[in-house]
CSV table of N, CA and C in Angstrom, one decimal:
chain,number,residue,atom,x,y,z
A,129,MET,N,-17.0,5.5,-50.5
A,129,MET,CA,-16.4,5.7,-49.2
A,129,MET,C,-17.0,4.8,-48.1
A,130,ARG,N,-18.2,4.6,-48.3
A,130,ARG,CA,-19.0,3.8,-47.3
A,130,ARG,C,-18.5,2.4,-47.4
A,131,ARG,N,-18.1,1.9,-48.6
A,131,ARG,CA,-17.8,0.5,-48.7
A,131,ARG,C,-16.4,0.2,-48.0
A,132,LEU,N,-15.5,1.4,-48.1
A,132,LEU,CA,-14.2,1.3,-47.7
A,132,LEU,C,-14.3,1.3,-46.1
A,133,LEU,N,-15.2,2.1,-45.6
A,133,LEU,CA,-15.3,2.1,-44.1
A,133,LEU,C,-15.8,0.7,-43.5
A,134,THR,N,-16.7,0.2,-44.3
A,134,THR,CA,-17.2,-1.2,-44.0
A,134,THR,C,-16.1,-2.3,-44.0
A,135,ARG,N,-15.2,-2.1,-45.1
A,135,ARG,CA,-14.2,-3.0,-45.2
A,135,ARG,C,-13.1,-2.8,-44.1
A,136,LEU,N,-12.8,-1.7,-43.7
A,136,LEU,CA,-11.9,-1.4,-42.7
A,136,LEU,C,-12.5,-1.7,-41.3
A,137,GLY,N,-13.8,-1.5,-41.2
A,137,GLY,CA,-14.4,-1.6,-39.8
A,137,GLY,C,-14.1,-2.9,-39.2
A,138,GLY,N,-14.1,-4.0,-39.8
A,138,GLY,CA,-13.9,-5.4,-39.2
A,138,GLY,C,-12.5,-5.5,-38.7
A,139,PRO,N,-11.5,-5.3,-39.7
A,139,PRO,CA,-10.1,-5.3,-39.1
A,139,PRO,C,-9.7,-4.3,-38.0
A,140,VAL,N,-10.3,-3.1,-38.2
A,140,VAL,CA,-10.0,-2.0,-37.1
A,140,VAL,C,-10.7,-2.5,-35.7
A,141,ALA,N,-11.8,-2.9,-35.7
A,141,ALA,CA,-12.4,-3.5,-34.6
A,141,ALA,C,-11.7,-4.5,-34.0
A,142,ALA,N,-11.2,-5.5,-34.8
A,142,ALA,CA,-10.4,-6.7,-34.2
A,142,ALA,C,-9.0,-6.2,-33.6
A,143,ALA,N,-8.5,-5.2,-34.4
A,143,ALA,CA,-7.3,-4.7,-33.7
A,143,ALA,C,-7.4,-4.1,-32.4
A,144,MET,N,-8.3,-3.2,-32.3
A,144,MET,CA,-8.9,-2.4,-31.2
A,144,MET,C,-9.1,-3.5,-30.0
A,145,LEU,N,-9.9,-4.5,-30.3
A,145,LEU,CA,-10.2,-5.4,-29.4
A,145,LEU,C,-9.0,-6.2,-28.8
A,146,THR,N,-8.0,-6.6,-29.8
A,146,THR,CA,-6.8,-7.2,-29.4
A,146,THR,C,-5.9,-6.4,-28.6
A,147,VAL,N,-5.7,-5.0,-28.8
A,147,VAL,CA,-4.9,-4.2,-28.1
A,147,VAL,C,-5.7,-3.9,-26.8
A,148,GLY,N,-7.0,-4.0,-26.7
A,148,GLY,CA,-7.7,-3.8,-25.4
A,148,GLY,C,-7.4,-5.1,-24.5
A,149,LEU,N,-7.6,-6.2,-25.2
A,149,LEU,CA,-7.3,-7.4,-24.3
A,149,LEU,C,-5.9,-7.6,-23.9
A,150,ALA,N,-4.8,-7.0,-24.6
A,150,ALA,CA,-3.5,-7.3,-24.3
A,150,ALA,C,-3.1,-6.4,-23.0
A,151,HIS,N,-3.9,-5.3,-22.7
A,151,HIS,CA,-3.5,-4.5,-21.6
A,151,HIS,C,-4.9,-4.2,-20.8
A,152,PRO,N,-5.6,-5.2,-20.2
A,152,PRO,CA,-6.8,-5.1,-19.6
A,152,PRO,C,-6.7,-4.1,-18.5
A,153,SER,N,-5.7,-4.1,-17.8
A,153,SER,CA,-5.5,-2.8,-16.7
A,153,SER,C,-4.0,-2.9,-16.3
A,154,GLN,N,-3.8,-1.9,-15.4
A,154,GLN,CA,-2.5,-1.9,-15.0
A,154,GLN,C,-2.3,-2.5,-13.5
A,155,ALA,N,-3.4,-3.1,-13.2
A,155,ALA,CA,-3.4,-3.8,-11.9
A,155,ALA,C,-2.5,-5.0,-11.9
A,156,ALA,N,-1.9,-5.2,-10.8
A,156,ALA,CA,-0.9,-6.3,-10.6
A,156,ALA,C,-1.4,-7.1,-9.3
A,157,ASP,N,-0.8,-8.3,-9.2
A,157,ASP,CA,-1.2,-9.1,-8.1
A,157,ASP,C,-0.7,-8.2,-6.8
A,158,PRO,N,-1.5,-8.3,-5.7
A,158,PRO,CA,-1.1,-7.6,-4.6
A,158,PRO,C,0.4,-8.2,-4.0
A,159,ALA,N,1.1,-7.4,-3.2
A,159,ALA,CA,2.2,-8.0,-2.5
A,159,ALA,C,2.1,-7.5,-1.1
A,160,TYR,N,2.7,-8.4,-0.3
A,160,TYR,CA,2.6,-8.2,1.1
A,160,TYR,C,4.1,-8.0,1.7
A,161,PHE,N,4.2,-7.1,2.6
A,161,PHE,CA,5.3,-6.8,3.2
A,161,PHE,C,5.2,-6.6,4.8
A,162,GLU,N,6.3,-7.1,5.5
A,162,GLU,CA,6.4,-7.0,6.9
A,162,GLU,C,7.1,-5.7,7.1
A,163,PHE,N,6.7,-5.0,8.2
A,163,PHE,CA,7.3,-3.8,8.6
A,163,PHE,C,7.4,-3.8,10.1
A,164,THR,N,8.2,-2.9,10.6
A,164,THR,CA,8.4,-2.7,12.0
A,164,THR,C,8.6,-1.3,12.4
A,165,ASP,N,8.6,-1.0,13.7
A,165,ASP,CA,8.9,0.4,14.1
A,165,ASP,C,9.7,0.4,15.4
A,166,ILE,N,9.8,1.6,15.9
A,166,ILE,CA,10.9,1.6,17.1
A,166,ILE,C,10.5,0.7,18.1
A,167,THR,N,9.3,0.3,18.3
A,167,THR,CA,9.0,-0.7,19.4
A,167,THR,C,9.4,-2.2,19.1
A,168,HIS,N,9.8,-2.4,17.9
A,168,HIS,CA,10.1,-3.7,17.4
A,168,HIS,C,9.1,-4.7,17.1
A,169,GLU,N,7.9,-4.1,17.2
A,169,GLU,CA,6.7,-4.8,16.9
A,169,GLU,C,6.6,-5.0,15.4
A,170,ARG,N,5.7,-5.9,14.9
A,170,ARG,CA,5.7,-6.2,13.4
A,170,ARG,C,4.3,-6.4,13.1
A,171,ALA,N,4.1,-5.8,11.7
A,171,ALA,CA,2.8,-5.9,11.1
A,171,ALA,C,3.0,-6.2,9.6
A,172,ILE,N,1.9,-6.4,8.9
A,172,ILE,CA,1.9,-6.7,7.5
A,172,ILE,C,1.2,-5.5,6.8
A,173,VAL,N,1.7,-5.1,5.7
A,173,VAL,CA,1.1,-4.3,4.7
A,173,VAL,C,1.0,-4.8,3.4
A,174,ARG,N,-0.3,-4.7,2.9
A,174,ARG,CA,-0.6,-5.2,1.5
A,174,ARG,C,-0.5,-4.0,0.7
A,175,ILE,N,0.2,-4.1,-0.4
A,175,ILE,CA,0.4,-3.1,-1.4
A,175,ILE,C,-0.3,-3.6,-2.7
A,176,ASP,N,-1.0,-2.8,-3.3
A,176,ASP,CA,-1.7,-3.2,-4.6
A,176,ASP,C,-1.1,-2.4,-5.9
A,177,ASP,N,-0.6,-1.2,-5.6
A,177,ASP,CA,0.0,-0.5,-6.8
A,177,ASP,C,1.3,-0.9,-7.3
A,178,PRO,N,1.3,-1.2,-8.6
A,178,PRO,CA,2.7,-1.8,-9.1
A,178,PRO,C,4.0,-0.8,-8.8
A,179,ALA,N,3.7,0.5,-8.9
A,179,ALA,CA,4.9,1.4,-8.7
A,179,ALA,C,5.3,1.3,-7.2
A,180,ARG,N,4.3,1.1,-6.2
A,180,ARG,CA,4.7,1.2,-5.0
A,180,ARG,C,5.2,-0.1,-4.5
A,181,ILE,N,4.7,-1.2,-5.3
A,181,ILE,CA,5.4,-2.6,-5.0
A,181,ILE,C,6.8,-2.5,-5.4
A,182,ARG,N,7.0,-1.9,-6.5
A,182,ARG,CA,8.4,-1.8,-6.9
A,182,ARG,C,9.3,-1.0,-6.0
A,183,HIS,N,8.7,0.2,-5.5
A,183,HIS,CA,9.5,1.0,-4.5
A,183,HIS,C,9.8,0.1,-3.2
A,184,ALA,N,8.9,-0.7,-2.7
A,184,ALA,CA,9.1,-1.4,-1.7
A,184,ALA,C,10.1,-2.5,-1.9
A,185,ARG,N,10.2,-3.1,-3.0
A,185,ARG,CA,11.2,-4.2,-3.3
A,185,ARG,C,12.5,-3.4,-3.4
A,186,ASP,N,12.6,-2.3,-4.0
A,186,ASP,CA,13.8,-1.5,-4.2
A,186,ASP,C,14.4,-1.1,-2.8
A,187,LEU,N,13.5,-0.8,-1.9
A,187,LEU,CA,13.9,-0.4,-0.4
A,187,LEU,C,14.6,-1.8,0.1
A,188,LEU,N,13.9,-2.9,0.0
A,188,LEU,CA,14.4,-4.1,0.5
A,188,LEU,C,15.8,-4.5,0.0
A,189,SER,N,15.9,-4.2,-1.4
A,189,SER,CA,17.0,-4.6,-2.0
A,189,SER,C,18.3,-3.7,-1.9
A,190,GLY,N,18.0,-2.4,-1.5
A,190,GLY,CA,19.0,-1.5,-1.3
A,190,GLY,C,19.1,-0.6,-2.4
A,191,VAL,N,18.4,-0.9,-3.4
A,191,VAL,CA,18.4,0.1,-4.7
A,191,VAL,C,18.2,1.4,-4.3
A,192,THR,N,17.3,1.6,-3.4
A,192,THR,CA,17.0,3.1,-3.1
A,192,THR,C,16.8,3.1,-1.3
A,193,ASP,N,17.1,4.3,-0.9
A,193,ASP,CA,16.9,4.5,0.6
A,193,ASP,C,15.9,5.7,0.7
A,194,GLU,N,15.5,6.2,-0.3
A,194,GLU,CA,14.5,7.3,-0.5
A,194,GLU,C,13.1,6.9,0.0
A,195,ARG,N,12.4,7.8,0.9
A,195,ARG,CA,11.0,7.3,1.3
A,195,ARG,C,10.9,6.0,1.8
A,196,PRO,N,11.6,5.8,2.9
A,196,PRO,CA,11.6,4.3,3.5
A,196,PRO,C,10.5,4.1,4.5
A,197,HIS,N,9.6,5.1,4.8
A,197,HIS,CA,8.6,4.9,5.9
A,197,HIS,C,7.3,4.8,5.2
A,198,VAL,N,6.4,3.9,5.8
A,198,VAL,CA,5.1,3.7,5.3
A,198,VAL,C,3.9,4.6,5.8
A,199,ILE,N,3.1,5.1,4.8
A,199,ILE,CA,2.0,6.0,5.1
A,199,ILE,C,0.8,5.5,4.4
A,200,GLY,N,-0.3,5.7,5.0
A,200,GLY,CA,-1.6,5.5,4.3
A,200,GLY,C,-2.7,5.7,5.4
A,201,ARG,N,-3.9,5.3,4.9
A,201,ARG,CA,-5.2,5.4,5.9
A,201,ARG,C,-5.4,4.1,6.6
A,202,ILE,N,-5.6,4.0,7.8
A,202,ILE,CA,-6.0,2.7,8.3
A,202,ILE,C,-7.6,2.4,8.3
A,203,VAL,N,-7.8,1.2,8.4
A,203,VAL,CA,-9.1,0.5,8.4
A,203,VAL,C,-9.2,0.0,9.8
A,204,LYS,N,-10.2,0.3,10.5
A,204,LYS,CA,-10.4,-0.1,12.0
A,204,LYS,C,-10.9,-1.5,12.0
A,205,ARG,N,-10.3,-2.5,11.4
A,205,ARG,CA,-10.8,-4.0,11.6
A,205,ARG,C,-9.5,-4.8,11.1
A,206,GLN,N,-9.6,-6.0,11.6
A,206,GLN,CA,-8.5,-7.0,11.3
A,206,GLN,C,-8.4,-7.4,9.9
A,207,ALA,N,-7.3,-7.6,9.3
A,207,ALA,CA,-7.2,-8.2,8.0
A,207,ALA,C,-6.6,-9.6,8.1
A,208,PRO,N,-7.1,-10.6,7.2
A,208,PRO,CA,-6.7,-11.9,7.3
A,208,PRO,C,-5.0,-11.9,7.2
A,209,TYR,N,-4.4,-11.2,6.7
A,209,TYR,CA,-3.0,-11.2,6.5
A,209,TYR,C,-2.2,-10.5,7.5
A,210,ASN,N,-3.0,-9.9,8.4
A,210,ASN,CA,-2.4,-9.2,9.6
A,210,ASN,C,-3.2,-9.5,10.9
A,211,PRO,N,-3.3,-10.7,11.4
A,211,PRO,CA,-4.3,-11.0,12.4
A,211,PRO,C,-3.9,-10.5,13.8
A,212,ARG,N,-2.6,-10.1,14.1
A,212,ARG,CA,-2.4,-9.8,15.4
A,212,ARG,C,-2.9,-8.3,15.6
A,213,TRP,N,-3.2,-7.7,14.7
A,213,TRP,CA,-3.7,-6.1,15.0
A,213,TRP,C,-5.1,-6.0,14.6
A,214,SER,N,-5.7,-5.0,15.4
A,214,SER,CA,-7.3,-4.8,15.1
A,214,SER,C,-7.4,-3.8,14.0
A,215,PHE,N,-6.5,-3.6,13.2
A,215,PHE,CA,-6.5,-2.5,12.2
A,215,PHE,C,-5.4,-2.9,11.1
A,216,HIS,N,-5.7,-2.3,10.0
A,216,HIS,CA,-4.6,-2.4,8.9
A,216,HIS,C,-4.7,-1.2,7.9
A,217,TYR,N,-3.6,-1.2,7.1
A,217,TYR,CA,-3.6,-0.2,6.2
A,217,TYR,C,-4.7,-0.5,5.0
A,218,ASP,N,-5.3,0.6,4.5
A,218,ASP,CA,-6.2,0.4,3.4
A,218,ASP,C,-5.2,0.3,2.2
A,219,PRO,N,-5.1,-0.9,1.5
A,219,PRO,CA,-4.2,-1.1,0.4
A,219,PRO,C,-4.1,-0.1,-0.6
A,220,GLY,N,-5.2,0.5,-0.8
A,220,GLY,CA,-5.3,1.5,-2.0
A,220,GLY,C,-4.6,2.9,-1.7
A,221,THR,N,-4.3,3.1,-0.2
A,221,THR,CA,-3.8,4.4,0.0
A,221,THR,C,-2.3,4.3,0.5
A,222,VAL,N,-1.7,3.0,0.5
A,222,VAL,CA,-0.4,2.8,0.9
A,222,VAL,C,0.6,3.7,0.1
A,223,ASP,N,1.4,4.3,0.7
A,223,ASP,CA,2.6,5.0,0.0
A,223,ASP,C,3.9,5.1,0.9
A,224,PHE,N,4.9,5.9,0.5
A,224,PHE,CA,6.1,5.9,1.4
A,224,PHE,C,6.5,7.3,1.5
A,225,PHE,N,7.2,7.7,2.5
A,225,PHE,CA,7.6,9.1,2.8
A,225,PHE,C,8.8,9.2,3.4
A,226,ASP,N,9.5,10.3,3.4
A,226,ASP,CA,10.7,10.8,4.1
A,226,ASP,C,10.4,11.5,5.4
A,227,VAL,N,9.5,12.6,5.3
A,227,VAL,CA,9.2,13.5,6.3
A,227,VAL,C,7.7,13.6,6.3
A,228,ALA,N,6.9,13.6,7.5
A,228,ALA,CA,5.6,13.8,7.5
A,228,ALA,C,5.4,14.6,8.8
A,229,ILE,N,4.1,15.1,8.9
A,229,ILE,CA,3.7,15.9,10.0
A,229,ILE,C,3.5,15.0,11.2
A,230,GLU,N,3.7,15.5,12.4
A,230,GLU,CA,3.7,14.7,13.5
A,230,GLU,C,2.3,14.2,13.9
A,231,VAL,N,1.2,14.8,13.5
A,231,VAL,CA,-0.1,14.3,13.8
A,231,VAL,C,-0.6,13.0,13.4
A,232,CYS,N,0.2,12.4,12.4
A,232,CYS,CA,-0.1,11.1,11.9
A,232,CYS,C,0.9,10.1,12.5
A,233,ASP,N,1.9,10.5,13.3
A,233,ASP,CA,3.0,9.5,13.9
A,233,ASP,C,2.3,8.8,15.1
A,234,ALA,N,2.6,7.7,15.1
A,234,ALA,CA,2.3,6.6,16.3
A,234,ALA,C,2.9,5.3,16.0
A,235,THR,N,3.1,4.6,17.1
A,235,THR,CA,3.7,3.3,17.1
A,235,THR,C,2.7,2.3,16.9
A,236,LEU,N,2.9,1.0,16.4
A,236,LEU,CA,1.9,0.0,16.3
A,236,LEU,C,1.1,-0.2,17.6
A,237,PRO,N,1.9,-0.4,18.7
A,237,PRO,CA,1.1,-0.6,19.9
A,237,PRO,C,0.3,0.5,20.3
A,238,TYR,N,0.6,1.7,20.1
A,238,TYR,CA,-0.1,2.9,20.4
A,238,TYR,C,-1.4,3.0,19.7
A,239,VAL,N,-1.3,2.7,18.4
A,239,VAL,CA,-2.5,2.8,17.5
A,239,VAL,C,-3.5,1.6,18.0
A,240,GLU,N,-3.0,0.5,18.3
A,240,GLU,CA,-3.8,-0.5,18.8
A,240,GLU,C,-4.5,-0.2,20.1
A,241,ASP,N,-3.7,0.4,21.1
A,241,ASP,CA,-4.3,0.8,22.3
A,241,ASP,C,-5.2,2.0,22.4
A,242,HIS,N,-5.2,2.8,21.2
A,242,HIS,CA,-6.1,3.9,21.1
A,242,HIS,C,-6.8,3.9,19.9
A,243,LEU,N,-7.2,2.8,19.4
A,243,LEU,CA,-7.8,2.8,18.1
A,243,LEU,C,-9.2,3.3,18.1
A,244,ASP,N,-9.9,3.1,19.3
A,244,ASP,CA,-11.3,3.8,19.2
A,244,ASP,C,-11.2,5.4,19.1
A,245,GLU,N,-10.0,5.9,19.3
A,245,GLU,CA,-9.8,7.6,19.2
A,245,GLU,C,-9.4,7.9,17.8
A,246,ALA,N,-8.9,6.8,17.0
A,246,ALA,CA,-8.4,7.1,15.7
A,246,ALA,C,-9.3,7.7,14.8
A,247,GLY,N,-9.0,8.7,14.0
A,247,GLY,CA,-9.9,9.3,13.1
A,247,GLY,C,-10.4,10.7,13.7
A,248,GLY,N,-10.2,11.0,14.9
A,248,GLY,CA,-10.5,12.3,15.5
A,248,GLY,C,-9.2,13.2,15.6
A,249,ALA,N,-8.9,13.7,16.8
A,249,ALA,CA,-7.7,14.3,17.1
A,249,ALA,C,-6.6,13.4,16.9
A,250,PHE,N,-6.9,12.1,17.2
A,250,PHE,CA,-5.7,11.2,17.1
A,250,PHE,C,-5.7,10.5,15.6
A,251,LEU,N,-4.8,10.7,14.8
A,251,LEU,CA,-4.8,10.2,13.5
A,251,LEU,C,-6.0,10.7,12.7
A,252,PRO,N,-6.1,12.1,12.6
A,252,PRO,CA,-7.1,12.7,11.7
A,252,PRO,C,-7.3,12.0,10.4
A,253,GLY,N,-8.6,11.7,10.1
A,253,GLY,CA,-8.8,11.1,8.8
A,253,GLY,C,-8.3,9.7,8.6
A,254,LEU,N,-8.0,9.2,9.8
A,254,LEU,CA,-7.3,7.8,9.8
A,254,LEU,C,-6.0,7.7,9.1
A,255,HIS,N,-5.4,8.8,8.9
A,255,HIS,CA,-4.1,8.7,8.2
A,255,HIS,C,-3.0,8.4,9.3
A,256,TRP,N,-2.2,7.4,8.9
A,256,TRP,CA,-1.1,7.0,9.9
A,256,TRP,C,0.1,6.9,9.2
A,257,CYS,N,1.2,7.6,9.8
A,257,CYS,CA,2.6,7.7,9.2
A,257,CYS,C,3.6,7.4,10.3
A,258,PRO,N,3.8,6.2,10.7
A,258,PRO,CA,4.7,5.9,11.7
A,258,PRO,C,6.2,6.4,11.2
A,259,TRP,N,6.7,7.4,11.9
A,259,TRP,CA,8.0,7.8,11.5
A,259,TRP,C,9.1,6.9,11.7
A,260,THR,N,9.0,5.9,12.4
A,260,THR,CA,10.1,5.0,12.5
A,260,THR,C,9.8,3.6,11.8
A,261,SER,N,8.8,3.6,10.9
A,261,SER,CA,8.5,2.3,10.2
A,261,SER,C,9.6,2.0,9.2
A,262,ARG,N,9.7,0.8,9.1
A,262,ARG,CA,10.8,0.3,8.0
A,262,ARG,C,10.3,-1.2,7.5
A,263,LEU,N,10.4,-1.3,6.4
A,263,LEU,CA,10.1,-2.7,5.8
A,263,LEU,C,11.2,-3.6,6.3
A,264,THR,N,10.8,-4.8,6.6
A,264,THR,CA,11.9,-5.7,6.9
A,264,THR,C,12.0,-6.9,5.9
A,265,ARG,N,10.9,-7.3,5.4
A,265,ARG,CA,10.9,-8.3,4.2
A,265,ARG,C,9.7,-8.5,3.5
A,266,GLU,N,9.7,-9.0,2.4
A,266,GLU,CA,8.4,-9.4,1.6
A,266,GLU,C,8.0,-10.7,2.0
A,267,VAL,N,6.7,-10.9,2.3
A,267,VAL,CA,6.0,-12.2,2.8
A,267,VAL,C,5.1,-12.8,1.7
A,268,SER,N,4.9,-13.9,1.9
A,268,SER,CA,4.0,-14.7,1.0
A,268,SER,C,2.6,-14.2,1.2
A,269,ALA,N,1.7,-14.3,0.0
A,269,ALA,CA,0.3,-13.9,0.2
A,269,ALA,C,-0.5,-15.0,1.2
A,270,PRO,N,-1.4,-14.5,2.0
A,270,PRO,CA,-2.0,-15.4,2.7
A,270,PRO,C,-2.8,-16.5,2.1
């Protein structure tokens, strides 16, 4: 029996290694999308999750109109791909929604103008869900 396990060990280990290398992770290259709100201001959101990237592309192509608004946690610093604003979405938290609570709703300019208050009573936990947000296009990586 020991000899059989030794003989099988090499091929089994090689097969496991090959399978492991074939699927190193579910991560995809990030994608970048421009979005706007009721003010017609524009910003860029980076999305890392493949399912959410697919949903964003489906929204833009008209495949779906469900969950059209952007939601996530903001980071209070400028991102290289979003230089106009002093904040950006944390890419790992970006998602989409149909309806959300009012406490996380604000326009792009309002968030910029009140960024020092974000995380307290304004945008608790830094969660931002602009109700009028809509993707406008996919943009190239910076």
